[in-house]
Amino acid sequence: MVRVLVDVLLKDEILDPQGQAVERALPALGFTGVRGVRVGKHVELEVDDGDDLEARVARMANELLCNPVIERFTYRVERG
Amino acid sequence: MVRVLVDVLLKDEILDPQGQAVERALPALGFTGVRGVRVGKHVELEVDDGDDLEARVARMANELLCNPVIERFTYRVERG
């Protein structure tokens, strides 16, 4: 098994109201100099390793974890 | 400005129904050999760099991005 970490974000051209809400809340909490906030999903899974790992992860992400019309994903694999 | 990527997950001892739902849905889509699914939040921000960057990010995460009672966060900084 390897640990796979998938990050899902709205595409850059899609409005992100949750990110905007966070960005607007930060100054009131004393944080200045923060911009470009985007909020998405983070998914961690333990997956059987294998030659087709990348293809399986990409298919899982596209079919279940993200909506490829409005979202994009990145992932990284942690071994050992 | 540096890009900061924050991942927020429920603590391991806290039940994660969304992760369980994903884990149960995967076999029906033809994915076997997946377990330990946890679903959380992924937040990306552009933050002014500085000596106190780590302290600022930790404070932002604890005060706004995550609920430290039931969640834990990790973050990484992308420079350049």
Coordinates of N, CA, C and O in Angstrom, one line a residue:
Chain A
M1 N 0.8 -1.2 0.0 CA 0.0 0.0 0.0 C 0.9 1.2 0.0 O 1.9 1.3 0.7
V2 N 0.5 2.2 -0.8 CA 1.1 3.5 -0.7 C 0.0 4.6 -0.3 O -1.2 4.3 -0.5
R3 N 0.5 5.6 0.3 CA -0.4 6.7 0.7 C -0.5 7.7 -0.5 O 0.5 8.2 -0.9
V4 N -1.7 8.0 -0.9 CA -1.9 9.0 -2.0 C -2.6 10.2 -1.5 O -3.7 10.0 -0.8
L5 N -2.1 11.3 -1.8 CA -2.7 12.6 -1.3 C -3.2 13.4 -2.5 O -2.4 13.8 -3.3
V6 N -4.5 13.6 -2.6 CA -5.1 14.2 -3.7 C -5.6 15.6 -3.3 O -6.3 15.7 -2.2
D7 N -5.3 16.6 -4.0 CA -5.8 18.0 -3.7 C -6.7 18.4 -4.9 O -6.4 18.3 -6.0
V8 N -7.9 18.8 -4.5 CA -8.9 19.2 -5.5 C -9.2 20.7 -5.3 O -9.5 21.1 -4.2
L9 N -9.1 21.5 -6.4 CA -9.4 22.9 -6.3 C -10.3 23.3 -7.5 O -10.2 22.7 -8.6
L10 N -11.1 24.3 -7.3 CA -11.9 24.9 -8.4 C -10.9 25.4 -9.4 O -9.8 25.9 -9.1
K11 N -11.2 25.3 -10.7 CA -10.3 25.8 -11.7 C -10.1 27.3 -11.5 O -11.0 28.0 -11.0
D12 N -9.0 27.9 -12.0 CA -8.7 29.3 -11.7 C -9.8 30.2 -12.2 O -10.0 31.3 -11.7
E13 N -10.4 29.8 -13.3 CA -11.4 30.7 -13.9 C -12.8 30.6 -13.3 O -13.7 31.3 -13.7
I14 N -12.9 29.7 -12.3 CA -14.2 29.5 -11.6 C -14.2 30.3 -10.3 O -13.2 30.2 -9.6
L15 N -15.2 31.1 -10.1 CA -15.3 31.8 -8.9 C -15.3 30.9 -7.6 O -16.0 29.9 -7.6
D16 N -14.6 31.3 -6.6 CA -14.5 30.5 -5.4 C -15.0 31.3 -4.2 O -14.2 32.0 -3.5
P17 N -16.3 31.3 -3.9 CA -16.8 32.1 -2.8 C -16.2 31.8 -1.5 O -16.1 32.7 -0.6
Q18 N -15.9 30.5 -1.2 CA -15.4 30.1 0.1 C -14.0 30.7 0.3 O -13.7 31.2 1.3
G19 N -13.2 30.7 -0.8 CA -11.9 31.3 -0.8 C -12.0 32.8 -0.5 O -11.2 33.4 0.3
Q20 N -13.0 33.5 -1.2 CA -13.2 34.9 -1.0 C -13.6 35.2 0.4 O -13.1 36.2 1.0
A21 N -14.4 34.4 1.0 CA -14.9 34.6 2.4 C -13.7 34.5 3.4 O -13.5 35.3 4.3
V22 N -12.8 33.5 3.1 CA -11.6 33.4 4.0 C -10.7 34.6 3.8 O -10.3 35.2 4.8
E23 N -10.5 35.0 2.6 CA -9.7 36.2 2.3 C -10.2 37.4 3.0 O -9.4 38.3 3.5
R24 N -11.5 37.6 3.0 CA -12.1 38.8 3.6 C -12.1 38.7 5.1 O -12.1 39.7 5.8
A25 N -12.1 37.5 5.7 CA -12.1 37.4 7.1 C -10.7 37.6 7.7 O -10.6 38.0 8.9
L26 N -9.7 37.4 7.0 CA -8.3 37.4 7.5 C -7.9 38.8 8.1 O -7.4 38.8 9.2
P27 N -8.2 39.9 7.4 CA -7.8 41.2 8.0 C -8.4 41.4 9.4 O -7.7 42.0 10.3
A28 N -9.7 41.0 9.5 CA -10.3 41.3 10.8 C -9.6 40.5 11.9 O -9.8 40.8 13.1
L29 N -9.0 39.4 11.6 CA -8.2 38.6 12.6 C -6.8 39.1 12.7 O -6.0 38.4 13.4
G30 N -6.4 40.1 12.0 CA -5.1 40.7 12.2 C -4.1 40.2 11.1 O -2.9 40.5 11.2
F31 N -4.6 39.5 10.1 CA -3.7 39.0 9.1 C -3.8 39.9 7.8 O -4.8 39.9 7.2
T32 N -2.7 40.5 7.5 CA -2.7 41.3 6.3 C -1.7 40.7 5.3 O -1.0 39.7 5.7
G33 N -1.7 41.1 4.1 CA -0.8 40.6 3.1 C -1.0 39.2 2.7 O -0.1 38.4 2.4
V34 N -2.3 38.8 2.6 CA -2.7 37.5 2.1 C -3.7 37.7 1.0 O -4.6 38.5 1.0
R35 N -3.4 37.0 -0.1 CA -4.4 37.1 -1.2 C -4.4 35.8 -2.0 O -3.7 34.9 -1.6
G36 N -5.2 35.8 -3.0 CA -5.3 34.6 -3.9 C -5.7 33.3 -3.1 O -5.2 32.2 -3.4
V37 N -6.7 33.5 -2.2 CA -7.1 32.3 -1.4 C -8.0 31.4 -2.2 O -9.0 31.9 -2.7
R38 N -7.7 30.2 -2.2 CA -8.6 29.2 -2.9 C -8.8 28.0 -1.9 O -7.9 27.5 -1.3
V39 N -10.1 27.6 -1.8 CA -10.4 26.5 -0.9 C -10.9 25.3 -1.6 O -11.8 25.5 -2.5
G40 N -10.4 24.2 -1.4 CA -10.8 23.0 -2.1 C -10.8 21.8 -1.1 O -10.9 21.9 0.1
K41 N -10.7 20.6 -1.7 CA -10.7 19.4 -0.9 C -9.4 18.7 -0.9 O -8.6 18.8 -1.8
H42 N -9.1 18.0 0.2 CA -7.9 17.2 0.4 C -8.3 15.8 0.7 O -9.1 15.6 1.7
V43 N -7.9 14.9 -0.1 CA -8.3 13.5 0.2 C -7.1 12.6 0.3 O -6.1 12.7 -0.5
E44 N -7.0 11.8 1.4 CA -5.9 10.9 1.6 C -6.4 9.5 1.5 O -7.5 9.2 2.0
L45 N -5.7 8.6 0.7 CA -6.2 7.2 0.6 C -5.0 6.3 0.6 O -3.8 6.7 0.2
E46 N -5.2 5.1 1.1 CA -4.1 4.1 1.0 C -4.5 3.2 -0.2 O -5.6 2.6 -0.2
V47 N -3.6 3.0 -1.1 CA -3.9 2.3 -2.4 C -2.9 1.3 -2.6 O -1.7 1.5 -2.3
D48 N -3.3 0.1 -3.2 CA -2.4 -0.9 -3.6 C -1.4 -0.3 -4.6 O -1.8 0.4 -5.5
D49 N -0.1 -0.6 -4.4 CA 0.9 -0.1 -5.4 C 0.8 -0.9 -6.6 O 0.2 -2.0 -6.7
G50 N 1.4 -0.4 -7.7 CA 1.5 -1.2 -8.9 C 1.8 -0.3 -10.1 O 1.8 1.0 -10.0
D51 N 2.1 -0.9 -11.2 CA 2.5 -0.1 -12.4 C 1.4 0.9 -12.9 O 1.7 1.9 -13.4
D52 N 0.2 0.5 -12.6 CA -0.9 1.3 -13.1 C -1.4 2.3 -12.0 O -2.5 2.8 -12.1
L53 N -0.6 2.5 -11.0 CA -1.0 3.3 -9.9 C -1.5 4.7 -10.4 O -2.6 5.2 -10.0
E54 N -0.7 5.3 -11.2 CA -1.0 6.7 -11.6 C -2.3 6.7 -12.4 O -3.1 7.6 -12.2
A55 N -2.5 5.7 -13.3 CA -3.7 5.7 -14.1 C -5.0 5.5 -13.1 O -6.0 6.1 -13.3
R56 N -4.8 4.6 -12.1 CA -5.9 4.4 -11.2 C -6.3 5.6 -10.4 O -7.4 5.9 -10.2
V57 N -5.2 6.3 -9.9 CA -5.5 7.5 -9.1 C -6.1 8.5 -10.0 O -7.1 9.2 -9.5
A58 N -5.7 8.7 -11.2 CA -6.3 9.7 -12.1 C -7.7 9.4 -12.3 O -8.6 10.3 -12.4
R59 N -8.0 8.1 -12.5 CA -9.4 7.7 -12.8 C -10.3 7.9 -11.6 O -11.4 8.4 -11.7
M60 N -9.8 7.6 -10.4 CA -10.5 7.8 -9.2 C -10.8 9.3 -9.0 O -11.9 9.7 -8.6
A61 N -9.8 10.1 -9.2 CA -10.0 11.5 -9.0 C -11.0 12.1 -10.0 O -11.9 12.8 -9.6
N62 N -11.0 11.6 -11.3 CA -11.9 12.2 -12.3 C -13.3 11.6 -12.1 O -14.3 12.3 -12.5
E63 N -13.4 10.4 -11.6 CA -14.8 9.8 -11.6 C -15.5 10.0 -10.2 O -16.7 9.9 -10.1
L64 N -14.7 10.2 -9.2 CA -15.4 10.3 -7.9 C -15.0 11.5 -7.0 O -15.8 12.2 -6.4
L65 N -13.7 11.9 -7.0 CA -13.2 12.9 -6.1 C -13.4 14.3 -6.6 O -13.5 15.2 -5.8
C66 N -13.4 14.5 -7.9 CA -13.5 15.9 -8.4 C -14.5 15.9 -9.6 O -14.8 14.9 -10.2
N67 N -15.0 17.1 -9.8 CA -15.9 17.3 -11.0 C -15.0 18.0 -12.0 O -14.7 19.2 -11.9
P68 N -14.5 17.2 -13.0 CA -13.5 17.8 -14.0 C -14.0 18.9 -14.8 O -13.2 19.6 -15.5
V69 N -15.4 19.2 -14.8 CA -15.9 20.4 -15.5 C -15.4 21.7 -14.8 O -15.0 22.6 -15.5
I70 N -15.5 21.7 -13.5 CA -15.1 22.9 -12.8 C -13.9 22.8 -11.9 O -13.5 23.8 -11.4
E71 N -13.4 21.6 -11.7 CA -12.3 21.4 -10.8 C -11.1 20.8 -11.4 O -11.2 20.1 -12.4
R72 N -10.0 21.0 -10.8 CA -8.8 20.3 -11.2 C -8.1 19.6 -10.0 O -8.4 20.1 -8.9
F73 N -7.3 18.6 -10.2 CA -6.7 17.9 -9.1 C -5.2 17.8 -9.3 O -4.8 17.8 -10.5
T74 N -4.5 17.7 -8.2 CA -3.1 17.3 -8.2 C -3.0 16.2 -7.2 O -3.8 16.1 -6.3
Y75 N -2.0 15.3 -7.3 CA -1.8 14.3 -6.3 C -0.3 14.0 -6.1 O 0.5 14.3 -7.0
R76 N 0.0 13.5 -5.0 CA 1.4 13.0 -4.8 C 1.3 11.7 -4.0 O 0.3 11.4 -3.3
V77 N 2.3 10.9 -4.2 CA 2.4 9.6 -3.6 C 3.5 9.5 -2.6 O 4.6 10.0 -2.8
E78 N 3.1 9.0 -1.4 CA 4.1 8.9 -0.3 C 4.4 7.4 -0.1 O 3.5 6.6 0.2
R79 N 5.6 7.1 -0.4 CA 6.0 5.7 -0.2 C 6.9 5.5 1.0 O 7.7 6.3 1.3
G80 N 6.6 4.4 1.7 CA 7.5 4.0 2.8 C 7.5 4.8 4.1 O 7.3 5.9 4.2
Chain B
M1 N 5.9 37.5 -2.1 CA 4.8 36.6 -1.8 C 5.3 35.1 -2.0 O 5.9 34.8 -3.0
V2 N 4.9 34.3 -1.1 CA 5.1 32.9 -1.3 C 3.7 32.2 -1.3 O 2.7 32.7 -0.8
R3 N 3.7 31.0 -2.0 CA 2.4 30.3 -2.0 C 2.4 29.3 -0.9 O 3.4 28.5 -0.7
V4 N 1.4 29.3 -0.1 CA 1.3 28.4 1.1 C 0.1 27.4 0.8 O -1.0 27.9 0.5
L5 N 0.4 26.1 1.0 CA -0.7 25.1 0.8 C -1.0 24.4 2.1 O -0.1 23.8 2.7
V6 N -2.2 24.6 2.6 CA -2.6 24.0 3.9 C -3.5 22.9 3.7 O -4.5 23.0 2.9
D7 N -3.3 21.8 4.3 CA -4.2 20.6 4.3 C -4.8 20.5 5.7 O -4.0 20.4 6.6
V8 N -6.1 20.4 5.7 CA -6.8 20.2 7.0 C -7.5 18.8 6.9 O -8.3 18.6 6.0
L9 N -7.3 18.0 8.0 CA -8.0 16.7 8.0 C -8.5 16.6 9.4 O -8.0 17.1 10.4
L10 N -9.6 15.8 9.6 CA -10.1 15.4 10.9 C -9.0 14.6 11.6 O -8.3 13.8 10.9
K11 N -8.9 14.7 12.9 CA -7.9 13.9 13.6 C -8.2 12.5 13.4 O -9.4 12.1 13.2
D12 N -7.2 11.6 13.5 CA -7.4 10.2 13.2 C -8.5 9.5 14.1 O -9.1 8.6 13.7
E13 N -8.6 10.0 15.3 CA -9.6 9.4 16.2 C -11.0 9.9 16.0 O -11.9 9.4 16.7
I14 N -11.2 10.9 15.1 CA -12.5 11.4 14.8 C -13.1 10.7 13.6 O -12.4 10.6 12.6
L15 N -14.3 10.2 13.8 CA -15.0 9.6 12.6 C -15.1 10.5 11.4 O -15.4 11.7 11.6
D16 N -14.9 10.0 10.2 CA -14.9 10.8 9.0 C -15.9 10.2 8.1 O -15.6 9.3 7.2
P17 N -17.2 10.5 8.2 CA -18.3 9.9 7.4 C -18.0 10.2 5.9 O -18.4 9.3 5.1
Q18 N -17.5 11.3 5.5 CA -17.3 11.6 4.1 C -16.2 10.7 3.5 O -16.4 10.1 2.4
G19 N -15.2 10.4 4.3 CA -14.2 9.5 3.9 C -14.7 8.1 3.7 O -14.4 7.4 2.8
Q20 N -15.6 7.7 4.7 CA -16.2 6.4 4.6 C -17.1 6.2 3.4 O -17.1 5.2 2.8
A21 N -17.8 7.3 3.1 CA -18.7 7.3 1.9 C -17.9 7.1 0.6 O -18.3 6.3 -0.3
V22 N -16.8 7.8 0.5 CA -15.9 7.6 -0.6 C -15.4 6.2 -0.7 O -15.4 5.5 -1.7
E23 N -14.9 5.7 0.5 CA -14.3 4.3 0.5 C -15.4 3.3 0.1 O -15.0 2.3 -0.6
R24 N -16.6 3.5 0.5 CA -17.7 2.5 0.1 C -18.1 2.6 -1.3 O -18.6 1.7 -1.9
A25 N -17.9 3.8 -1.9 CA -18.4 4.0 -3.3 C -17.3 3.5 -4.3 O -17.7 3.1 -5.4
L26 N -16.1 3.4 -3.9 CA -15.0 3.0 -4.8 C -15.2 1.6 -5.5 O -15.1 1.5 -6.7
P27 N -15.5 0.6 -4.7 CA -15.7 -0.8 -5.3 C -16.7 -0.8 -6.4 O -16.6 -1.4 -7.4
A28 N -17.9 0.0 -6.2 CA -18.9 0.0 -7.2 C -18.4 0.6 -8.5 O -19.0 0.4 -9.6
L29 N -17.4 1.4 -8.4 CA -16.8 2.1 -9.6 C -15.6 1.2 -10.2 O -15.0 1.7 -11.1
G30 N -15.4 0.1 -9.6 CA -14.4 -0.8 -10.1 C -13.0 -0.6 -9.4 O -12.0 -1.2 -9.9
F31 N -13.0 0.1 -8.3 CA -11.7 0.3 -7.7 C -11.6 -0.5 -6.4 O -12.4 -0.3 -5.5
T32 N -10.7 -1.5 -6.4 CA -10.5 -2.3 -5.2 C -9.2 -1.9 -4.6 O -8.4 -1.2 -5.2
G33 N -8.9 -2.5 -3.4 CA -7.6 -2.2 -2.8 C -7.4 -0.8 -2.4 O -6.2 -0.3 -2.4
V34 N -8.4 -0.1 -2.0 CA -8.3 1.2 -1.4 C -8.9 1.2 0.0 O -9.9 0.7 0.2
R35 N -8.1 1.8 0.9 CA -8.7 1.9 2.3 C -8.1 3.2 3.0 O -7.4 3.9 2.4
G36 N -8.6 3.4 4.2 CA -8.1 4.5 5.0 C -8.4 5.8 4.3 O -7.5 6.7 4.4
V37 N -9.5 6.0 3.7 CA -9.8 7.2 3.0 C -10.2 8.3 4.0 O -11.1 8.1 4.9
R38 N -9.6 9.5 3.9 CA -9.9 10.6 4.8 C -10.1 11.8 3.9 O -9.3 12.1 3.0
V39 N -11.2 12.5 4.1 CA -11.5 13.7 3.3 C -11.4 15.0 4.1 O -12.0 15.0 5.2
G40 N -10.7 15.9 3.7 CA -10.6 17.2 4.4 C -10.5 18.4 3.5 O -11.0 18.3 2.3
K41 N -9.9 19.5 3.9 CA -9.9 20.7 3.2 C -8.5 21.0 2.7 O -7.5 20.6 3.3
H42 N -8.4 21.6 1.5 CA -7.1 22.1 1.0 C -7.3 23.6 0.7 O -8.2 24.0 0.0
V43 N -6.4 24.3 1.3 CA -6.4 25.8 1.1 C -5.1 26.3 0.6 O -4.1 25.9 1.1
E44 N -5.2 27.1 -0.5 CA -4.0 27.7 -1.0 C -4.1 29.2 -0.8 O -5.1 29.8 -1.0
L45 N -3.0 29.8 -0.4 CA -2.9 31.3 -0.2 C -1.6 31.8 -0.6 O -0.6 31.1 -0.5
E46 N -1.6 33.1 -1.1 CA -0.4 33.8 -1.3 C -0.2 34.7 -0.1 O -1.0 35.5 0.2
V47 N 1.0 34.6 0.5 CA 1.3 35.3 1.8 C 2.6 36.0 1.6 O 3.5 35.5 1.0
D48 N 2.7 37.2 2.2 CA 4.0 37.9 2.3 C 5.0 37.0 3.0 O 4.7 36.5 4.1
D49 N 6.2 37.0 2.4 CA 7.2 36.2 3.1 C 7.8 36.9 4.3 O 7.5 38.1 4.4
G50 N 8.6 36.3 5.1 CA 9.2 36.9 6.2 C 9.6 35.9 7.3 O 9.2 34.7 7.2
D51 N 10.4 36.4 8.3 CA 10.9 35.5 9.3 C 9.8 34.8 10.1 O 9.9 33.7 10.6
D52 N 8.6 35.5 10.2 CA 7.5 35.0 11.0 C 6.5 34.2 10.2 O 5.4 34.0 10.7
L53 N 6.9 33.8 9.0 CA 5.9 33.2 8.1 C 5.3 32.0 8.7 O 4.1 31.8 8.7
E54 N 6.1 31.1 9.3 CA 5.6 29.9 9.9 C 4.6 30.2 11.0 O 3.6 29.5 11.1
A55 N 5.0 31.1 11.8 CA 4.1 31.5 13.0 C 2.8 32.0 12.5 O 1.7 31.7 13.0
R56 N 2.8 32.9 11.4 CA 1.6 33.5 10.9 C 0.7 32.4 10.3 O -0.5 32.4 10.5
V57 N 1.3 31.5 9.5 CA 0.5 30.4 8.9 C -0.1 29.5 9.9 O -1.3 29.2 9.8
A58 N 0.7 29.2 11.0 CA 0.1 28.3 12.0 C -1.0 29.0 12.7 O -2.1 28.4 13.0
R59 N -0.9 30.4 12.9 CA -2.0 31.1 13.6 C -3.2 31.2 12.7 O -4.4 31.0 13.2
M60 N -3.0 31.4 11.4 CA -4.1 31.5 10.5 C -4.9 30.1 10.4 O -6.1 30.0 10.5
A61 N -4.1 29.0 10.4 CA -4.7 27.7 10.3 C -5.5 27.4 11.6 O -6.6 26.9 11.5
N62 N -4.9 27.8 12.8 CA -5.6 27.5 14.0 C -6.8 28.3 14.3 O -7.7 27.9 15.0
E63 N -6.8 29.6 13.8 CA -7.8 30.5 14.1 C -8.9 30.6 13.1 O -10.0 31.0 13.4
L64 N -8.6 30.2 11.8 CA -9.6 30.4 10.8 C -9.9 29.1 10.0 O -11.0 28.8 9.6
L65 N -8.8 28.4 9.6 CA -8.9 27.4 8.6 C -9.3 26.0 9.2 O -9.9 25.2 8.5
C66 N -8.9 25.8 10.4 CA -9.3 24.5 11.0 C -9.8 24.7 12.4 O -9.6 25.7 13.0
N67 N -10.5 23.7 12.8 CA -11.0 23.6 14.2 C -10.1 22.7 15.0 O -10.2 21.5 14.9
P68 N -9.1 23.3 15.8 CA -8.1 22.4 16.4 C -8.6 21.4 17.4 O -7.8 20.5 17.8
V69 N -9.9 21.5 17.7 CA -10.4 20.5 18.7 C -10.5 19.1 17.9 O -10.2 18.1 18.5
I70 N -11.0 19.2 16.7 CA -11.2 17.9 16.0 C -10.4 17.8 14.7 O -10.4 16.7 14.1
E71 N -9.7 18.8 14.3 CA -8.9 18.8 13.1 C -7.4 19.0 13.3 O -7.0 19.6 14.3
R72 N -6.6 18.5 12.4 CA -5.2 18.8 12.4 C -4.8 19.4 11.0 O -5.5 19.1 10.1
F73 N -3.8 20.1 11.0 CA -3.4 20.7 9.7 C -1.9 20.4 9.4 O -1.1 20.3 10.4
T74 N -1.5 20.4 8.1 CA -0.1 20.4 7.7 C -0.1 21.5 6.7 O -1.1 21.8 6.0
Y75 N 1.1 22.0 6.4 CA 1.2 23.0 5.4 C 2.6 22.9 4.8 O 3.6 22.3 5.3
R76 N 2.7 23.4 3.5 CA 4.0 23.5 2.9 C 4.1 24.8 2.1 O 3.0 25.4 1.8
V77 N 5.3 25.3 2.0 CA 5.5 26.6 1.4 C 6.2 26.4 0.0 O 7.2 25.6 -0.1
E78 N 5.6 27.0 -1.0 CA 6.3 26.9 -2.4 C 6.9 28.3 -2.7 O 6.2 29.3 -2.8
R79 N 8.2 28.3 -2.8 CA 8.9 29.6 -3.1 C 9.3 29.6 -4.6 O 9.8 28.6 -5.1
G80 N 9.2 30.7 -5.2 CA 9.7 30.9 -6.6 C 9.0 30.2 -7.7 O 8.6 29.2 -7.7

